[in-house]
Short mmCIF file of C-alpha atoms in Angstrom, two decimals:
data_model
loop_
_atom_site.label_atom_id
_atom_site.label_comp_id
_atom_site.label_asym_id
_atom_site.label_seq_id
_atom_site.Cartn_x
_atom_site.Cartn_y
_atom_site.Cartn_z
CA MET O 1 0.00 0.00 0.00
CA SER O 2 1.34 3.42 -0.91
CA THR O 3 2.23 5.73 1.97
CA LEU O 4 2.49 9.20 0.46
CA SER O 5 2.01 11.38 3.50
CA PHE O 6 4.20 12.49 6.34
CA ALA O 7 3.84 10.93 9.77
CA PRO O 8 1.36 12.74 12.04
CA ALA O 9 2.88 15.45 14.19
CA GLU O 10 1.97 13.69 17.41
CA ALA O 11 3.77 10.46 16.46
CA SER O 12 6.81 9.46 18.47
CA SER O 13 9.91 9.54 16.34
CA VAL O 14 13.61 8.75 16.38
CA PRO O 15 16.36 10.89 14.84
CA LEU O 16 17.65 10.19 11.35
CA HIS O 17 21.07 11.78 11.07
CA VAL O 18 21.80 12.74 7.45
CA LEU O 19 25.51 13.08 6.70
CA PRO O 20 27.62 13.91 3.67
CA ALA O 21 30.44 11.41 3.29
CA ASP O 22 33.09 13.96 4.22
CA ALA O 23 31.29 14.86 7.47
CA LEU O 24 31.08 11.34 8.86
CA GLU O 25 34.35 11.32 10.81
CA ASP O 26 33.68 14.62 12.54
CA TRP O 27 30.16 13.51 13.46
CA LEU O 28 31.38 10.21 14.90
CA ARG O 29 33.73 11.94 17.34
CA ASP O 30 30.77 13.20 19.35
CA ARG O 31 28.85 9.91 19.40
CA PRO O 32 28.90 7.33 22.23
CA GLU O 33 31.60 4.72 22.00
CA GLY O 34 29.15 1.85 21.51
CA GLU O 35 27.46 3.67 18.66
CA ARG O 36 30.79 4.36 16.97
CA ALA O 37 31.71 0.70 17.25
CA TRP O 38 28.38 -0.40 15.79
CA ILE O 39 28.66 1.95 12.82
CA ALA O 40 32.23 0.86 12.13
CA ALA O 41 31.30 -2.83 12.38
CA GLN O 42 28.53 -2.35 9.82
CA GLY O 43 30.89 -0.66 7.36
CA PHE O 44 28.77 2.47 7.10
CA ARG O 45 30.51 5.12 4.97
CA ALA O 46 27.71 7.65 4.38
CA ARG O 47 27.43 6.78 0.70
CA LEU O 48 24.40 8.32 -0.99
CA GLY O 49 21.25 6.62 0.27
CA GLU O 50 23.13 4.23 2.53
CA ALA O 51 21.23 3.85 5.80
CA LEU O 52 21.77 2.12 9.10
CA ALA O 53 19.49 1.74 12.10
CA LEU O 54 21.13 2.37 15.49
CA PRO O 55 20.21 -0.07 18.27
CA GLY O 56 18.91 1.17 21.59
CA PRO O 57 18.02 -0.40 24.94
CA GLY O 58 15.80 -3.45 24.86
CA GLY O 59 16.22 -4.00 21.13
CA GLN O 60 14.48 -0.76 20.21
CA ILE O 61 15.72 1.51 17.44
CA ALA O 62 17.39 4.53 18.98
CA GLY O 63 17.87 6.33 15.70
CA ALA O 64 19.44 5.94 12.30
CA VAL O 65 22.09 7.40 10.05
CA ALA O 66 21.81 7.97 6.32
CA GLY O 67 24.40 9.09 3.82
CA LEU O 68 24.33 11.98 1.37
CA GLY O 69 27.47 10.79 -0.38
CA ASP O 70 29.58 13.33 -2.20
CA ALA O 71 28.70 16.07 -4.67
CA GLN O 72 29.33 13.85 -7.69
CA ALA O 73 26.98 11.14 -6.41
CA ARG O 74 24.26 13.70 -5.69
CA ALA O 75 24.62 15.17 -9.18
CA ARG O 76 24.31 11.74 -10.78
CA THR O 77 21.39 10.39 -8.75
CA ARG O 78 18.08 12.08 -8.10
CA PHE O 79 16.42 11.47 -4.74
CA GLY O 80 19.34 9.35 -3.59
CA LEU O 81 18.40 9.71 0.06
CA ALA O 82 15.07 8.03 -0.73
CA ARG O 83 16.87 4.69 -0.69
CA ALA O 84 16.81 5.01 3.09
CA ALA O 85 13.01 5.01 3.05
CA ARG O 86 13.06 1.53 1.54
CA SER O 87 15.91 0.07 3.62
CA LEU O 88 15.24 1.33 7.15
CA PRO O 89 12.97 -0.63 9.51
CA GLY O 90 9.41 0.54 9.93
CA GLY O 91 8.89 3.40 12.30
CA CYS O 92 8.82 7.17 12.40
CA TYR O 93 11.93 9.21 11.70
CA ARG O 94 12.79 12.89 11.90
CA LEU O 95 15.60 14.38 9.85
CA GLU O 96 18.61 15.68 11.74
CA GLY O 97 21.50 17.46 10.11
CA THR O 98 22.37 20.71 8.39
CA LEU O 99 20.71 20.59 4.96
CA ASP O 100 20.14 23.49 2.61
CA ALA O 101 16.54 24.16 1.59
CA GLU O 102 16.74 22.44 -1.80
CA THR O 103 18.39 19.32 -0.40
CA LEU O 104 15.86 19.18 2.43
CA GLU O 105 12.92 19.45 0.03
CA GLU O 106 14.40 16.83 -2.27
CA ALA O 107 14.90 14.50 0.68
CA ALA O 108 11.35 14.97 1.96
CA LEU O 109 9.65 14.63 -1.42
CA GLY O 110 11.82 11.69 -2.37
CA TRP O 111 10.84 9.93 0.84
CA LEU O 112 7.17 10.39 -0.03
CA LEU O 113 7.62 9.20 -3.60
CA ALA O 114 9.52 6.15 -2.39
CA GLY O 115 6.34 5.09 -0.61
CA TYR O 116 4.54 4.48 -3.90
CA ARG O 117 3.40 0.92 -4.61
CA TYR O 118 1.29 -0.37 -7.48
CA GLU O 119 -0.71 -3.24 -6.03
CA ARG O 120 -3.86 -3.48 -8.12
CA TYR O 121 -3.14 -7.01 -9.31
CA ARG O 122 -0.77 -8.39 -6.69
CA ALA O 123 -0.46 -7.05 -3.19
CA ALA O 124 3.02 -6.93 -1.76
CA PRO O 125 3.60 -8.50 1.66
CA ALA O 126 2.43 -6.12 4.35
CA ALA O 127 5.29 -4.32 6.05
CA ALA O 128 5.35 -1.37 8.37
CA PRO O 129 6.65 1.59 6.34
CA ALA O 130 9.43 3.88 7.41
CA ARG O 131 7.55 7.16 7.88
CA LEU O 132 9.08 10.61 7.94
CA MET O 133 8.06 13.56 10.05
CA ALA O 134 7.49 16.68 7.97
CA PRO O 135 10.73 18.68 8.25
CA ALA O 136 10.38 22.10 9.81
CA GLY O 137 10.30 24.97 7.35
CA LEU O 138 8.80 23.01 4.46
CA ASP O 139 5.25 23.23 3.14
CA ALA O 140 4.23 19.68 3.95
CA ALA O 141 0.78 19.93 2.36
CA ARG O 142 2.31 21.09 -0.92
CA LEU O 143 4.78 18.19 -1.01
CA GLU O 144 2.02 15.70 -0.19
CA ALA O 145 -0.09 17.13 -3.02
CA ILE O 146 2.82 16.75 -5.45
CA ALA O 147 3.33 13.15 -4.33
CA ALA O 148 -0.39 12.39 -4.68
CA ALA O 149 -0.38 13.82 -8.21
CA GLU O 150 2.62 11.73 -9.17
CA ALA O 151 0.92 8.64 -7.72
CA LEU O 152 -2.13 9.36 -9.89
CA THR O 153 0.07 9.60 -12.97
CA ARG O 154 1.90 6.38 -12.13
CA ASP O 155 -1.31 4.48 -11.41
CA LEU O 156 -2.83 5.51 -14.75
CA ILE O 157 0.25 4.50 -16.74
CA ASN O 158 0.81 1.25 -14.87
CA THR O 159 -2.73 0.02 -15.43
CA PRO O 160 -2.84 -2.23 -18.52
CA ALA O 161 -4.95 -1.24 -21.48
CA CYS O 162 -7.54 -3.92 -20.73
CA ASP O 163 -8.49 -1.89 -17.65
CA MET O 164 -7.47 1.60 -18.81
CA GLY O 165 -9.36 2.25 -22.01
CA PRO O 166 -11.10 5.44 -23.10
CA ASP O 167 -14.05 4.86 -20.74
CA GLU O 168 -11.79 4.30 -17.76
CA LEU O 169 -9.58 7.29 -18.53
CA GLN O 170 -12.68 9.45 -18.77
CA ALA O 171 -13.87 8.09 -15.42
CA GLU O 172 -10.53 9.04 -13.86
CA ALA O 173 -10.85 12.57 -15.25
CA GLU O 174 -14.37 12.80 -13.85
CA ALA O 175 -13.20 11.63 -10.43
CA LEU O 176 -10.44 14.23 -10.49
CA ALA O 177 -12.94 16.92 -11.41
CA GLN O 178 -15.31 15.89 -8.64
CA ALA O 179 -12.52 16.01 -6.08
CA PHE O 180 -11.69 19.63 -6.90
CA GLY O 181 -14.98 21.11 -8.07
CA ALA O 182 -14.11 21.13 -11.77
CA THR O 183 -16.40 20.31 -14.68
CA VAL O 184 -15.88 17.68 -17.37
CA THR O 185 -17.47 17.16 -20.76
CA ALA O 186 -16.63 14.47 -23.29
CA THR O 187 -17.19 14.30 -27.03
CA VAL O 188 -17.39 10.61 -27.90
CA GLY O 189 -17.41 8.50 -31.06
CA ASP O 190 -19.18 9.94 -34.10
CA ALA O 191 -19.90 13.11 -32.15
CA LEU O 192 -16.24 13.92 -32.82
CA LEU O 193 -17.13 14.36 -36.48
CA ARG O 194 -20.14 16.54 -35.67
CA GLU O 195 -17.97 18.70 -33.40
CA ASN O 196 -15.20 18.96 -36.01
CA LEU O 197 -12.56 16.83 -34.31
CA PRO O 198 -11.90 14.56 -37.29
CA LEU O 199 -8.32 13.49 -36.60
CA ILE O 200 -9.17 12.11 -33.16
CA HIS O 201 -12.01 10.18 -34.78
CA ALA O 202 -9.81 8.86 -37.59
CA VAL O 203 -7.17 7.48 -35.23
CA GLY O 204 -9.68 5.76 -32.94
CA ARG O 205 -12.41 4.65 -35.30
CA ALA O 206 -11.09 1.09 -35.78
CA SER O 207 -11.41 0.24 -32.10
CA PRO O 208 -14.68 -0.89 -30.51
CA ARG O 209 -13.67 1.35 -27.59
CA LEU O 210 -14.81 4.74 -28.81
CA PRO O 211 -12.36 7.63 -29.19
CA ARG O 212 -13.14 10.88 -27.42
CA LEU O 213 -12.05 14.35 -26.41
CA ILE O 214 -12.19 14.91 -22.64
CA ASP O 215 -12.44 18.57 -21.60
CA LEU O 216 -11.94 19.52 -17.94
CA ARG O 217 -12.29 23.11 -16.74
CA TRP O 218 -11.49 24.63 -13.36
CA GLY O 219 -11.21 28.19 -12.10
CA GLU O 220 -13.14 31.29 -13.08
CA ALA O 221 -10.53 34.06 -13.07
CA GLY O 222 -6.89 34.65 -13.91
CA PRO O 223 -4.73 33.73 -16.88
CA ARG O 224 -5.85 30.91 -19.12
CA LEU O 225 -3.62 27.84 -18.83
CA THR O 226 -4.40 24.87 -21.06
CA LEU O 227 -2.80 21.44 -20.69
CA VAL O 228 -3.10 18.93 -23.52
CA GLY O 229 -2.14 15.29 -23.03
CA LYS O 230 -1.85 12.51 -25.59
CA GLY O 231 -4.19 9.73 -24.52
CA VAL O 232 -3.52 6.77 -26.82
CA VAL O 233 -4.57 4.02 -24.44
CA PHE O 234 -2.87 1.38 -26.56
CA ASP O 235 -0.89 1.75 -29.75
CA THR O 236 -0.59 -1.22 -32.08
CA GLY O 237 0.85 1.07 -34.72
CA GLY O 238 -2.33 0.66 -36.74
CA LEU O 239 -1.90 -0.78 -40.23
CA ASN O 240 1.81 0.07 -39.94
CA LEU O 241 1.82 -2.60 -37.25
CA LYS O 242 4.53 -2.44 -34.62
CA PRO O 243 6.67 -5.54 -34.01
CA GLY O 244 5.93 -7.32 -30.76
CA SER O 245 9.02 -5.97 -29.03
CA SER O 246 7.90 -2.41 -29.73
CA MET O 247 4.32 -3.05 -28.63
CA ALA O 248 5.14 -4.43 -25.19
CA LEU O 249 5.04 -1.06 -23.39
CA MET O 250 2.30 0.57 -25.40
CA LYS O 251 -0.05 0.72 -22.44
CA LYS O 252 2.09 3.75 -21.53
CA ASP O 253 1.21 5.61 -24.73
CA MET O 254 -1.33 7.57 -22.70
CA GLY O 255 1.51 8.80 -20.48
CA GLY O 256 1.06 12.34 -21.78
CA ALA O 257 -2.55 12.39 -20.65
CA ALA O 258 -1.57 10.87 -17.30
CA THR O 259 1.15 13.49 -16.77
CA ALA O 260 -1.15 16.34 -17.75
CA MET O 261 -3.73 15.04 -15.27
CA GLY O 262 -1.08 14.91 -12.57
CA LEU O 263 -0.06 18.53 -13.19
CA ALA O 264 -3.71 19.59 -13.24
CA ARG O 265 -4.16 17.92 -9.85
CA MET O 266 -1.17 19.81 -8.42
CA ILE O 267 -2.53 23.13 -9.69
CA MET O 268 -6.03 22.58 -8.34
CA ALA O 269 -4.73 21.36 -4.98
CA ALA O 270 -2.59 24.49 -4.74
CA GLY O 271 -5.55 26.73 -5.59
CA TRP O 272 -3.78 28.72 -8.30
CA PRO O 273 -5.76 31.77 -9.52
CA VAL O 274 -5.97 30.55 -13.12
CA ARG O 275 -8.55 29.39 -15.61
CA LEU O 276 -7.28 25.85 -16.08
CA ARG O 277 -8.32 23.71 -19.00
CA LEU O 278 -7.27 20.09 -19.44
CA LEU O 279 -7.82 18.60 -22.91
CA LEU O 280 -7.27 14.88 -23.37
CA PRO O 281 -7.67 13.47 -26.88
CA VAL O 282 -8.15 9.76 -26.25
CA ALA O 283 -8.11 6.86 -28.70
CA GLU O 284 -6.97 3.28 -29.17
CA ASN O 285 -4.90 2.86 -32.33
CA ALA O 286 -6.26 -0.52 -33.38
CA VAL O 287 -6.19 -2.71 -36.48
CA ALA O 288 -9.52 -3.40 -38.18
CA GLY O 289 -11.28 -2.78 -41.46
CA ALA O 290 -12.16 0.75 -40.42
CA ALA O 291 -8.58 1.71 -39.63
CA PHE O 292 -7.11 4.77 -41.29
CA ARG O 293 -4.50 3.90 -43.91
CA PRO O 294 -1.06 4.94 -45.09
CA GLY O 295 -1.57 7.35 -47.94
CA ASP O 296 -4.86 8.70 -46.62
CA ILE O 297 -5.20 12.47 -46.57
CA LEU O 298 -7.13 13.74 -43.57
CA THR O 299 -8.52 17.21 -42.97
CA SER O 300 -7.94 18.56 -39.48
CA ARG O 301 -10.11 20.82 -37.33
CA LYS O 302 -7.90 23.72 -38.38
CA GLY O 303 -8.55 22.96 -42.04
CA LEU O 304 -4.98 21.88 -42.74
CA THR O 305 -4.73 18.63 -44.67
CA VAL O 306 -2.41 15.86 -43.46
CA GLU O 307 -0.98 13.05 -45.53
CA VAL O 308 -0.68 9.89 -43.45
CA ASN O 309 2.65 8.33 -44.28
CA ASN O 310 2.71 6.16 -41.17
CA THR O 311 -0.27 5.17 -39.06
CA ASP O 312 2.13 4.68 -36.15
CA ALA O 313 2.60 8.46 -36.00
CA GLU O 314 -0.91 8.85 -34.65
CA GLY O 315 -0.23 10.82 -31.48
CA ARG O 316 0.48 14.06 -33.31
CA LEU O 317 -2.80 13.65 -35.20
CA ILE O 318 -5.02 13.52 -32.13
CA LEU O 319 -3.00 16.29 -30.50
CA ALA O 320 -3.45 18.47 -33.58
CA ASP O 321 -7.22 18.70 -33.17
CA ALA O 322 -6.95 19.24 -29.41
CA LEU O 323 -4.33 21.98 -29.84
CA THR O 324 -6.50 23.71 -32.42
CA LEU O 325 -9.41 23.63 -30.01
CA ALA O 326 -7.19 24.99 -27.24
CA ALA O 327 -5.90 27.82 -29.44
CA GLU O 328 -9.40 29.05 -30.19
CA GLU O 329 -9.49 30.60 -26.69
CA ALA O 330 -6.02 32.16 -27.11
CA PRO O 331 -4.76 31.03 -23.68
CA GLU O 332 -1.77 32.71 -22.12
CA LEU O 333 -0.03 29.35 -22.23
CA THR O 334 -0.67 25.95 -23.77
CA VAL O 335 1.46 22.96 -22.83
CA SER O 336 1.28 19.58 -24.54
CA PHE O 337 2.61 16.32 -23.09
CA ALA O 338 3.11 13.23 -25.22
CA THR O 339 5.02 9.99 -25.46
CA LEU O 340 5.59 11.07 -29.03
CA THR O 341 8.86 10.01 -30.64
CA GLY O 342 11.57 7.44 -30.32
CA ALA O 343 13.88 10.09 -31.74
CA ALA O 344 13.71 12.04 -28.48
CA ARG O 345 14.77 8.93 -26.58
CA VAL O 346 17.67 8.29 -28.96
CA ALA O 347 18.82 11.88 -28.51
CA LEU O 348 18.31 12.28 -24.77
CA GLY O 349 17.61 8.87 -23.27
CA PRO O 350 14.67 7.83 -21.09
CA ASP O 351 15.28 10.19 -18.15
CA LEU O 352 15.60 13.51 -19.96
CA PRO O 353 12.47 14.66 -21.81
CA ALA O 354 12.74 16.96 -24.79
CA PHE O 355 11.23 20.40 -24.19
CA PHE O 356 10.27 22.80 -26.98
CA THR O 357 9.15 26.41 -26.80
CA ASP O 358 9.77 29.72 -28.57
CA ASP O 359 9.20 31.67 -25.36
CA GLU O 360 12.62 32.43 -23.89
CA ARG O 361 11.33 33.36 -20.45
CA LEU O 362 9.30 30.17 -20.21
CA ALA O 363 12.23 28.10 -21.44
CA GLU O 364 14.73 29.54 -18.97
CA ALA O 365 12.33 29.31 -16.03
CA THR O 366 11.24 25.75 -16.77
CA VAL O 367 14.67 24.29 -17.44
CA ALA O 368 16.08 26.00 -14.32
CA ALA O 369 13.14 24.81 -12.19
CA GLY O 370 13.54 21.29 -13.53
CA MET O 371 17.13 21.18 -12.36
CA ARG O 372 16.18 22.65 -8.99
CA VAL O 373 13.34 20.22 -8.25
CA ARG O 374 15.11 17.24 -9.83
CA ASP O 375 12.66 16.92 -12.72
CA PRO O 376 15.04 17.71 -15.58
CA LEU O 377 14.15 18.76 -19.11
CA TRP O 378 16.38 19.55 -22.06
CA ARG O 379 15.41 22.19 -24.59
CA LEU O 380 15.43 21.29 -28.27
CA PRO O 381 14.68 23.86 -30.98
CA PHE O 382 11.67 24.46 -33.17
CA TRP O 383 14.25 24.54 -35.97
CA PRO O 384 12.77 26.49 -38.91
CA GLY O 385 15.13 24.88 -41.38
CA TYR O 386 13.24 21.62 -40.98
CA GLU O 387 9.78 23.03 -41.73
CA ALA O 388 9.98 21.80 -45.33
CA MET O 389 10.40 18.24 -44.07
CA ILE O 390 6.78 18.18 -42.86
CA GLU O 391 5.37 19.59 -46.12
CA PRO O 392 4.83 16.67 -48.54
CA GLY O 393 3.47 18.65 -51.47
CA ILE O 394 0.31 16.61 -51.98
CA ALA O 395 -1.13 17.92 -48.69
CA ASP O 396 -0.36 20.74 -46.28
CA LEU O 397 1.46 18.49 -43.83
CA ASP O 398 3.08 15.07 -43.54
CA ASN O 399 2.58 13.14 -40.31
CA ALA O 400 5.77 11.08 -40.70
CA PRO O 401 8.54 12.56 -42.87
CA SER O 402 10.77 9.98 -44.52
CA GLY O 403 14.44 9.67 -43.72
CA GLY O 404 14.26 9.39 -39.95
CA MET O 405 16.29 12.53 -39.32
CA ALA O 406 15.33 15.06 -36.58
CA GLY O 407 12.19 13.12 -35.73
CA ALA O 408 11.54 14.82 -32.40
CA ILE O 409 11.92 18.29 -33.95
CA THR O 410 9.73 17.59 -36.97
CA ALA O 411 7.02 16.19 -34.69
CA ALA O 412 7.18 19.32 -32.54
CA LEU O 413 7.05 21.54 -35.63
CA PHE O 414 3.96 19.64 -36.75
CA LEU O 415 2.24 20.33 -33.44
CA ARG O 416 3.21 24.00 -33.46
CA ARG O 417 1.26 24.47 -36.68
CA PHE O 418 -1.91 23.80 -34.67
CA ALA O 419 -1.07 25.68 -31.45
CA GLY O 420 -0.31 28.98 -33.12
CA ALA O 421 -3.03 31.10 -31.54
CA ALA O 422 -1.73 30.41 -28.03
CA ARG O 423 0.27 33.35 -26.70
CA ALA O 424 2.93 30.89 -25.59
CA TYR O 425 3.27 27.21 -26.39
CA ALA O 426 5.46 24.47 -24.95
CA HIS O 427 5.67 20.83 -25.92
CA LEU O 428 7.17 18.00 -23.84
CA ASP O 429 8.18 14.77 -25.58
CA ILE O 430 8.35 12.36 -22.62
CA TYR O 431 9.05 8.67 -22.07
CA ALA O 432 6.83 8.26 -18.97
CA TRP O 433 8.50 5.03 -17.89
CA SER O 434 11.32 3.80 -15.68
CA ALA O 435 12.84 0.57 -16.93
CA SER O 436 14.33 -0.31 -13.55
CA ASP O 437 13.99 0.64 -9.91
CA ALA O 438 15.61 3.94 -9.00
CA PRO O 439 15.43 5.97 -5.78
CA ALA O 440 11.84 7.26 -5.41
CA VAL O 441 11.03 5.96 -8.91
CA PRO O 442 10.11 2.27 -8.96
CA LYS O 443 10.08 0.37 -12.22
CA GLY O 444 7.00 1.35 -14.21
CA GLY O 445 5.13 4.48 -15.11
CA GLN O 446 6.36 7.89 -14.08
CA GLY O 447 5.47 11.51 -14.68
CA GLN O 448 8.04 13.73 -16.35
CA GLY O 449 8.08 17.51 -16.53
CA ALA O 450 5.02 18.15 -14.36
CA ARG O 451 6.98 19.11 -11.25
CA ALA O 452 9.29 21.36 -13.26
CA LEU O 453 6.32 23.23 -14.70
CA PHE O 454 4.60 23.38 -11.33
CA ALA O 455 7.67 25.14 -9.96
CA ALA O 456 8.18 27.43 -12.97
CA LEU O 457 4.73 28.53 -14.07
CA PRO O 458 3.69 30.76 -11.14
CA GLY O 459 6.49 33.17 -12.03
CA VAL O 460 5.87 32.86 -15.76
CA LEU O 461 2.13 33.53 -15.35
CA GLY O 462 2.61 36.30 -12.81
CA LEU O 463 1.09 34.35 -9.92
CA GLY O 464 3.92 34.83 -7.44
CA ALA O 465 5.86 32.05 -5.75
CA ALA O 466 4.99 28.40 -6.39
#
């Protein structure tokens, strides 16, 4: 069971001494002889995330020590101290040590995130968790809200497509709206054609699980902020069928929608004075007689025609209609999230999402915030020299330029054609998955970029501090 909250203030706790590796010897000089002997016998060296319980009278835990390692280790590993949350015995701990504000917040949030478990199909053996007292000086409620939002994102991505189809994703959006007093409407199936959302319909029409556009709204005053998340609940590749090895993780192809929902939850929990809109184009890219075909030319909501050169480049199609709809209100900022291209992973790997924007202030604030809150992004350009690559000649746009070069950039350029009326636009090409266990990030689904934006956007939108 996930434990994503701090221990209650009235709980009894023991000290958890957090030490950089180079401070261990000085700290040990002031400790009791028996404690020094115990720590030496266990080989504790204060490596990053290394933790050791300290025995007390009667077999009780008197406290614990945990390592911060050295600067190089901390730079290489996010949330390294969170390893202690998994390795220490159950109980309640309070942080002791001189930590700067950023390190303290990273430690506290990492501890919360390390409590995440996905147990829908197989419950793990019950074990008393190692709980942390909320450190003094931190906004505990804010950190708990961030952790809850990340848990929502992880749960949505981890759930297999058999139980996370369009209906279920809509139900999750409705539950989120009910929790925070938002409203939700959905345009489903053939109603997409009547409401001029033809690309969403085209991508999802082959599946018996009807495609849809989910539209959540919250807030009545302030700048307009619109989040758009790719919600392909499963991607076979369509008639350009993926090989089995490439299809294995395609339950995560709605990771953009899941991440956008997580960020929306953070914003609503924080009570930002904004007019928030969450648009989720949702479809299953299936294979059937009704499937859209390579060579088809589709007309988008914006009126631009798109030649389909690969049915496996479907995410940008459903996002195109949603971005056009978003732009019709000219929001101050539109942000799209999508598990969009393998090219971004080749360029930057799984842990570093590609981030695109023409707004220099937004770019600088978001990249800096991402580094600060350990949710990194790397900016790639909307490179104008590649615009011709998405113009096939027979139609206005090409959904999958040949050649395989600059695939992340050409996909982002494609999306920008539809987001143009937004005063500022940013696109995140994310992976939304951790292939192995890492501190505070267990193997499976993960949000990427949401925490960076949550930290950056108050300043960008003129809302004050995050």
